[in-house]
Coordinates of C-alpha atoms in Angstrom, one line a residue:
V1 CA -0.1 0.1 0.0
C2 CA 1.3 3.5 -1.0
F3 CA 0.3 6.2 1.3
V4 CA 0.0 9.7 -0.3
C5 CA 1.5 12.8 1.6
V6 CA -0.2 16.0 0.5
S7 CA 1.2 19.2 1.5
A8 CA -1.0 22.4 0.9
M9 CA 0.9 25.5 1.0
G10 CA -1.6 28.2 2.0
S11 CA 0.4 31.2 1.2
K12 CA 0.1 32.5 -2.4
R13 CA 3.3 32.9 -4.3
R14 CA 2.6 36.0 -6.1
R15 CA 4.8 38.1 -8.4
E16 CA 5.8 41.5 -6.7
K17 CA 3.8 44.3 -8.0
A18 CA 5.9 46.8 -10.3
A19 CA 6.2 50.3 -9.1
E20 CA 3.8 51.4 -11.9
R21 CA 1.1 49.1 -12.8
K22 CA -1.5 49.4 -15.7
P23 CA -5.2 49.3 -14.7
A24 CA -7.0 46.1 -15.1
S25 CA -7.8 45.3 -18.8
P26 CA -9.9 42.6 -20.4
A27 CA -7.1 42.2 -22.9
R28 CA -4.2 39.5 -22.1
E29 CA -1.0 41.3 -21.2
Q30 CA 2.6 40.0 -20.4
D31 CA 3.6 40.4 -16.9
E32 CA 7.4 40.4 -17.5
G33 CA 10.5 41.6 -15.4
E34 CA 8.9 40.8 -11.9
S35 CA 10.4 38.6 -9.3
E36 CA 8.6 35.9 -7.3
A37 CA 8.0 36.4 -3.6
A38 CA 6.3 34.1 -1.1
D39 CA 4.0 35.3 1.4
S40 CA 4.8 34.4 5.0
D41 CA 1.5 34.2 6.6
G42 CA 0.2 31.2 4.9
L43 CA -1.4 28.0 6.5
E44 CA -0.1 24.4 5.9
W45 CA -1.7 21.1 6.1
Q46 CA 0.1 17.7 5.8
A47 CA -0.8 14.1 6.3
N48 CA 2.1 11.7 7.0
N49 CA 2.6 8.1 6.9
D50 CA 4.7 6.4 9.4
D51 CA 6.8 4.6 6.6
E52 CA 8.2 7.6 4.9
S53 CA 9.7 5.3 2.2
D54 CA 6.3 4.6 0.8
D55 CA 5.2 8.2 0.8
L56 CA 4.4 10.1 -2.3
Q57 CA 4.5 13.8 -1.6
V58 CA 2.5 16.4 -3.6
D59 CA 2.9 19.9 -3.0
F60 CA 0.0 22.2 -4.0
E61 CA 1.0 25.9 -4.5
Y62 CA -1.2 28.9 -5.1
F63 CA -0.2 31.4 -7.8
E64 CA -1.8 34.5 -9.4
A65 CA -3.0 33.6 -12.9
Q66 CA -0.4 33.9 -15.7
E67 CA -0.6 33.8 -19.5
V68 CA 0.4 30.2 -19.5
D69 CA -2.8 29.5 -17.7
Y70 CA -5.2 30.7 -20.4
H71 CA -6.0 27.3 -21.9
S72 CA -6.5 25.6 -18.6
V73 CA -8.7 28.5 -17.4
R74 CA -10.6 28.4 -20.7
S75 CA -11.3 24.7 -20.3
F76 CA -12.6 25.2 -16.9
L77 CA -14.9 27.8 -17.9
V78 CA -16.2 25.6 -20.6
K79 CA -17.4 23.3 -18.0
I80 CA -19.6 25.9 -16.5
F81 CA -20.9 27.9 -19.8
G82 CA -20.3 25.5 -22.5
E83 CA -19.4 27.6 -25.5
G84 CA -21.4 30.5 -24.3
P85 CA -22.9 33.0 -24.2
P86 CA -20.9 34.2 -22.2
V87 CA -18.0 33.1 -24.2
P88 CA -15.4 31.2 -22.1
S89 CA -12.3 32.4 -24.2
E90 CA -13.2 36.1 -23.5
I91 CA -13.7 35.5 -19.8
A92 CA -10.3 33.5 -19.6
D93 CA -8.5 36.5 -21.3
S94 CA -9.8 38.7 -18.4
V95 CA -8.8 36.1 -15.8
V96 CA -5.1 35.8 -16.9
S97 CA -4.7 39.6 -17.4
Q98 CA -6.1 40.6 -14.1
K99 CA -3.2 40.6 -11.7
V100 CA -4.5 42.1 -8.6
V101 CA -7.1 39.5 -7.7
G102 CA -7.2 35.8 -8.5
T103 CA -5.5 32.6 -7.8
T104 CA -4.5 29.2 -9.5
I105 CA -3.6 25.8 -7.9
K106 CA -0.6 24.1 -9.3
T107 CA 1.9 21.4 -8.4
E108 CA 4.8 21.9 -10.8
G109 CA 5.5 25.7 -10.3
V110 CA 4.3 28.9 -11.6
E111 CA 5.3 28.2 -15.2
S112 CA 3.5 25.0 -15.4
E113 CA 0.5 24.7 -17.9
D114 CA -1.2 22.3 -15.6
C115 CA -3.6 24.2 -13.6
L116 CA -5.7 22.3 -11.2
G117 CA -8.2 25.0 -10.3
F118 CA -8.6 28.6 -10.2
M119 CA -10.7 31.4 -8.5
T120 CA -11.1 35.1 -9.3
V121 CA -13.4 37.9 -8.5
F122 CA -14.5 40.6 -11.1
S123 CA -15.6 44.1 -10.6
P124 CA -18.3 45.4 -12.8
A125 CA -16.7 48.8 -12.5
L126 CA -13.6 47.4 -14.2
V127 CA -15.0 44.9 -16.9
G128 CA -18.7 46.1 -17.1
D129 CA -18.0 47.2 -20.7
T130 CA -16.8 43.7 -22.0
T131 CA -19.1 41.7 -24.1
W132 CA -18.7 38.6 -21.8
M133 CA -19.8 40.7 -18.8
K134 CA -22.9 42.1 -20.6
D135 CA -23.6 38.5 -21.6
C136 CA -23.4 37.3 -18.1
C137 CA -26.0 39.8 -17.0
S138 CA -28.2 39.1 -19.7
V139 CA -28.1 35.2 -19.1
L140 CA -28.5 35.7 -15.4
R141 CA -31.3 38.2 -15.5
A142 CA -33.3 36.0 -18.0
A143 CA -32.8 32.9 -15.9
A144 CA -34.1 34.8 -12.6
A145 CA -37.0 36.2 -14.5
K146 CA -38.0 32.8 -15.8
H147 CA -37.5 31.2 -12.1
S148 CA -39.7 33.8 -10.3
E149 CA -40.5 37.5 -9.9
E150 CA -38.9 37.3 -6.4
S151 CA -35.6 35.9 -7.9
A152 CA -35.5 38.5 -10.6
Q153 CA -36.0 41.3 -8.1
A154 CA -33.4 40.0 -5.7
L155 CA -30.9 39.6 -8.4
G156 CA -31.5 43.1 -9.8
R157 CA -31.1 44.6 -6.3
V158 CA -27.7 43.1 -6.1
L159 CA -26.6 43.7 -9.6
D160 CA -27.8 47.3 -9.9
T161 CA -25.6 48.5 -7.1
G162 CA -22.6 48.0 -9.1
K163 CA -20.6 46.9 -6.0
T164 CA -21.1 43.2 -6.4
G165 CA -18.1 40.9 -6.8
W166 CA -18.6 38.2 -9.5
I167 CA -17.0 35.0 -8.5
F168 CA -15.7 32.6 -11.0
T169 CA -14.1 29.5 -9.9
E170 CA -13.7 25.8 -11.0
R171 CA -11.4 23.1 -10.2
L172 CA -10.6 19.4 -10.9
I173 CA -13.1 17.2 -9.0
N174 CA -10.4 15.1 -7.3
V175 CA -8.3 18.1 -5.8
P176 CA -8.0 17.1 -2.2
G177 CA -10.6 18.6 0.1
N178 CA -8.0 20.0 2.5
V179 CA -6.5 21.8 -0.4
V180 CA -9.5 23.9 -1.4
P181 CA -9.9 26.3 1.7
S182 CA -6.6 27.9 1.0
L183 CA -7.8 28.7 -2.5
Y184 CA -10.6 30.8 -1.0
E185 CA -8.4 32.3 1.7
C186 CA -5.8 33.4 -1.0
V187 CA -8.6 35.3 -2.8
R188 CA -9.9 36.9 0.2
K189 CA -6.4 38.2 1.0
D190 CA -6.2 39.3 -2.6
L191 CA -9.3 41.5 -2.0
V192 CA -7.8 43.0 1.1
Y193 CA -4.6 43.9 -0.9
A194 CA -6.7 45.2 -3.7
T195 CA -8.6 47.6 -1.4
T196 CA -5.8 48.8 0.8
S197 CA -2.4 48.7 -1.1
K198 CA -1.1 51.9 -2.4
E199 CA 0.5 49.9 -5.2
V200 CA -2.9 49.6 -6.6
F201 CA -4.6 52.5 -8.5
A202 CA -7.3 54.5 -6.6
N203 CA -9.9 53.6 -9.1
E204 CA -9.2 49.8 -8.7
R205 CA -9.1 50.2 -4.9
A206 CA -12.6 51.6 -5.0
A207 CA -13.8 49.0 -7.5
F208 CA -12.9 46.1 -5.4
K209 CA -14.7 47.4 -2.2
F210 CA -17.6 45.0 -2.7
E211 CA -21.0 44.8 -0.6
H212 CA -22.0 41.5 -1.9
M213 CA -20.4 38.5 -3.6
L214 CA -22.2 36.6 -6.5
F215 CA -21.6 32.9 -7.1
W216 CA -22.8 31.1 -10.5
V217 CA -22.0 27.4 -9.9
T218 CA -22.6 24.0 -11.4
A219 CA -25.3 22.2 -9.5
V220 CA -26.4 18.6 -9.2
R221 CA -29.1 16.6 -7.3
D222 CA -26.8 13.8 -6.1
R223 CA -23.3 15.1 -5.2
E224 CA -21.8 11.8 -4.3
A225 CA -22.9 10.2 -7.5
A226 CA -21.8 13.1 -9.5
V227 CA -18.4 13.2 -7.9
K228 CA -17.8 9.4 -8.6
K229 CA -19.0 9.8 -12.1
Q230 CA -16.3 12.3 -12.7
G231 CA -13.6 10.3 -11.1
G232 CA -13.4 12.0 -7.8
E233 CA -12.5 10.5 -4.5
S234 CA -14.7 10.1 -1.5
G235 CA -12.4 11.7 1.0
E236 CA -13.9 15.2 0.9
P237 CA -15.1 16.5 4.5
A238 CA -18.9 15.9 4.9
P239 CA -20.7 19.1 3.9
K240 CA -23.2 20.9 6.1
K241 CA -26.7 20.8 5.0
A242 CA -27.3 23.4 2.2
K243 CA -30.1 26.0 2.1
K244 CA -32.9 24.6 0.2
D245 CA -33.5 26.2 -3.2
K246 CA -36.8 28.0 -3.6
G247 CA -37.4 26.8 -7.0
R248 CA -40.2 25.1 -8.6
A249 CA -38.8 21.7 -8.9
S250 CA -41.2 18.8 -8.3
S251 CA -41.5 17.4 -4.9
S252 CA -40.3 14.0 -6.3
A253 CA -37.0 15.4 -7.3
A254 CA -34.1 16.1 -4.8
P255 CA -33.1 19.7 -4.6
L256 CA -30.2 21.0 -6.6
V257 CA -26.9 21.6 -4.5
P258 CA -23.4 22.8 -5.6
L259 CA -21.2 20.2 -7.1
Y260 CA -18.4 21.1 -4.7
F261 CA -18.8 20.7 -1.0
E262 CA -17.1 23.9 0.0
Q263 CA -19.7 26.1 -1.7
D264 CA -22.2 24.8 0.9
H265 CA -20.8 27.2 3.4
F266 CA -21.6 30.2 1.3
L267 CA -24.9 29.0 0.0
S268 CA -26.0 28.7 3.7
K269 CA -25.4 32.4 4.1
A270 CA -26.9 33.7 1.0
E271 CA -29.7 36.3 1.0
F272 CA -31.1 34.7 -2.1
S273 CA -30.6 31.7 -4.3
F274 CA -32.3 30.2 -7.6
S275 CA -31.5 27.4 -9.9
Y276 CA -32.1 26.9 -13.5
G277 CA -31.5 24.0 -16.0
D278 CA -31.2 20.3 -15.2
G279 CA -28.8 17.4 -15.7
R280 CA -25.4 18.7 -17.0
G281 CA -26.7 22.3 -17.6
A282 CA -27.9 22.8 -13.9
R283 CA -26.7 25.9 -12.3
L284 CA -27.1 27.6 -8.9
V285 CA -26.9 31.4 -8.5
F286 CA -26.8 33.0 -5.1
A287 CA -25.3 36.1 -3.4
L288 CA -24.2 36.9 0.1
T289 CA -22.8 40.0 1.7
K290 CA -19.0 40.4 1.7
A291 CA -19.0 40.1 5.5
K292 CA -20.7 36.8 5.3
F293 CA -18.3 35.7 2.5
D294 CA -15.3 36.4 4.7
A295 CA -17.0 34.4 7.5
A296 CA -17.5 31.5 5.2
V297 CA -14.1 31.5 4.3
G298 CA -13.0 31.2 7.9
E299 CA -15.3 28.3 8.3
L300 CA -13.6 26.5 5.6
L301 CA -10.2 27.0 7.1
A302 CA -11.5 25.6 10.4
L303 CA -12.9 22.7 8.7
R304 CA -9.6 22.0 7.0
L305 CA -7.8 22.1 10.5
E306 CA -10.2 19.7 12.2

């Protein structure tokens, strides 16, 4: 029997910010001439086997998105949106060009093309004029209106403020559960940096000061079966019971829940939620306050350390 030793490095290795940065842009840009620096306040988790000779150690590291991650990120976005609209390639352009907020998971260093997962947050104040963001708003507003008048009004209230962070995240299904919380913690820290650092332009600092956070995620009716079908492992922490969807699904059908266990913590704190589609096209949309988002990230970290 070969035991696997997994080391999750919670601190994000980010490239140092240049003295003068360009504002966030939807176009892909090179980030050259910068040096790597590791944060010193990260968290670590490690499982060891007594017989070290049989251990296989895998180090999971967290980096800001790079140009080399474009194809991996696009593939992840296709899992959520198909070929669009919104168009995954357009969103992927923005993911890899936004250097202030956003994190990827890798095991072979920053230059590796093998991205195991990513998470980022977009501000409508910075990307609101892009075609893909306009498509996102149109798709969600139409889905909410079809779901119920209550959902349409709730979504409208959140989107119309212009102070809602749009979360895009996806990962391989078999990424160890204890690795996932640090992905969210890295992004939470990114947002702190984006809103407080003098190295970030004033308009960007203001743009990343969110009141709400919006999730748009893959949903399933039987998470365990869906995970096994996609080749995932059963070692993920048991999820808390998610808030029931207020949809019009028949009483004989199980409610839709997020595919990934970690998203239960955010859904349970949501001000509203609605679902649309079914089967492979099932999606959950929900929003919570920024304060509750931060609290949920803390819950995830505590769960990992149990």
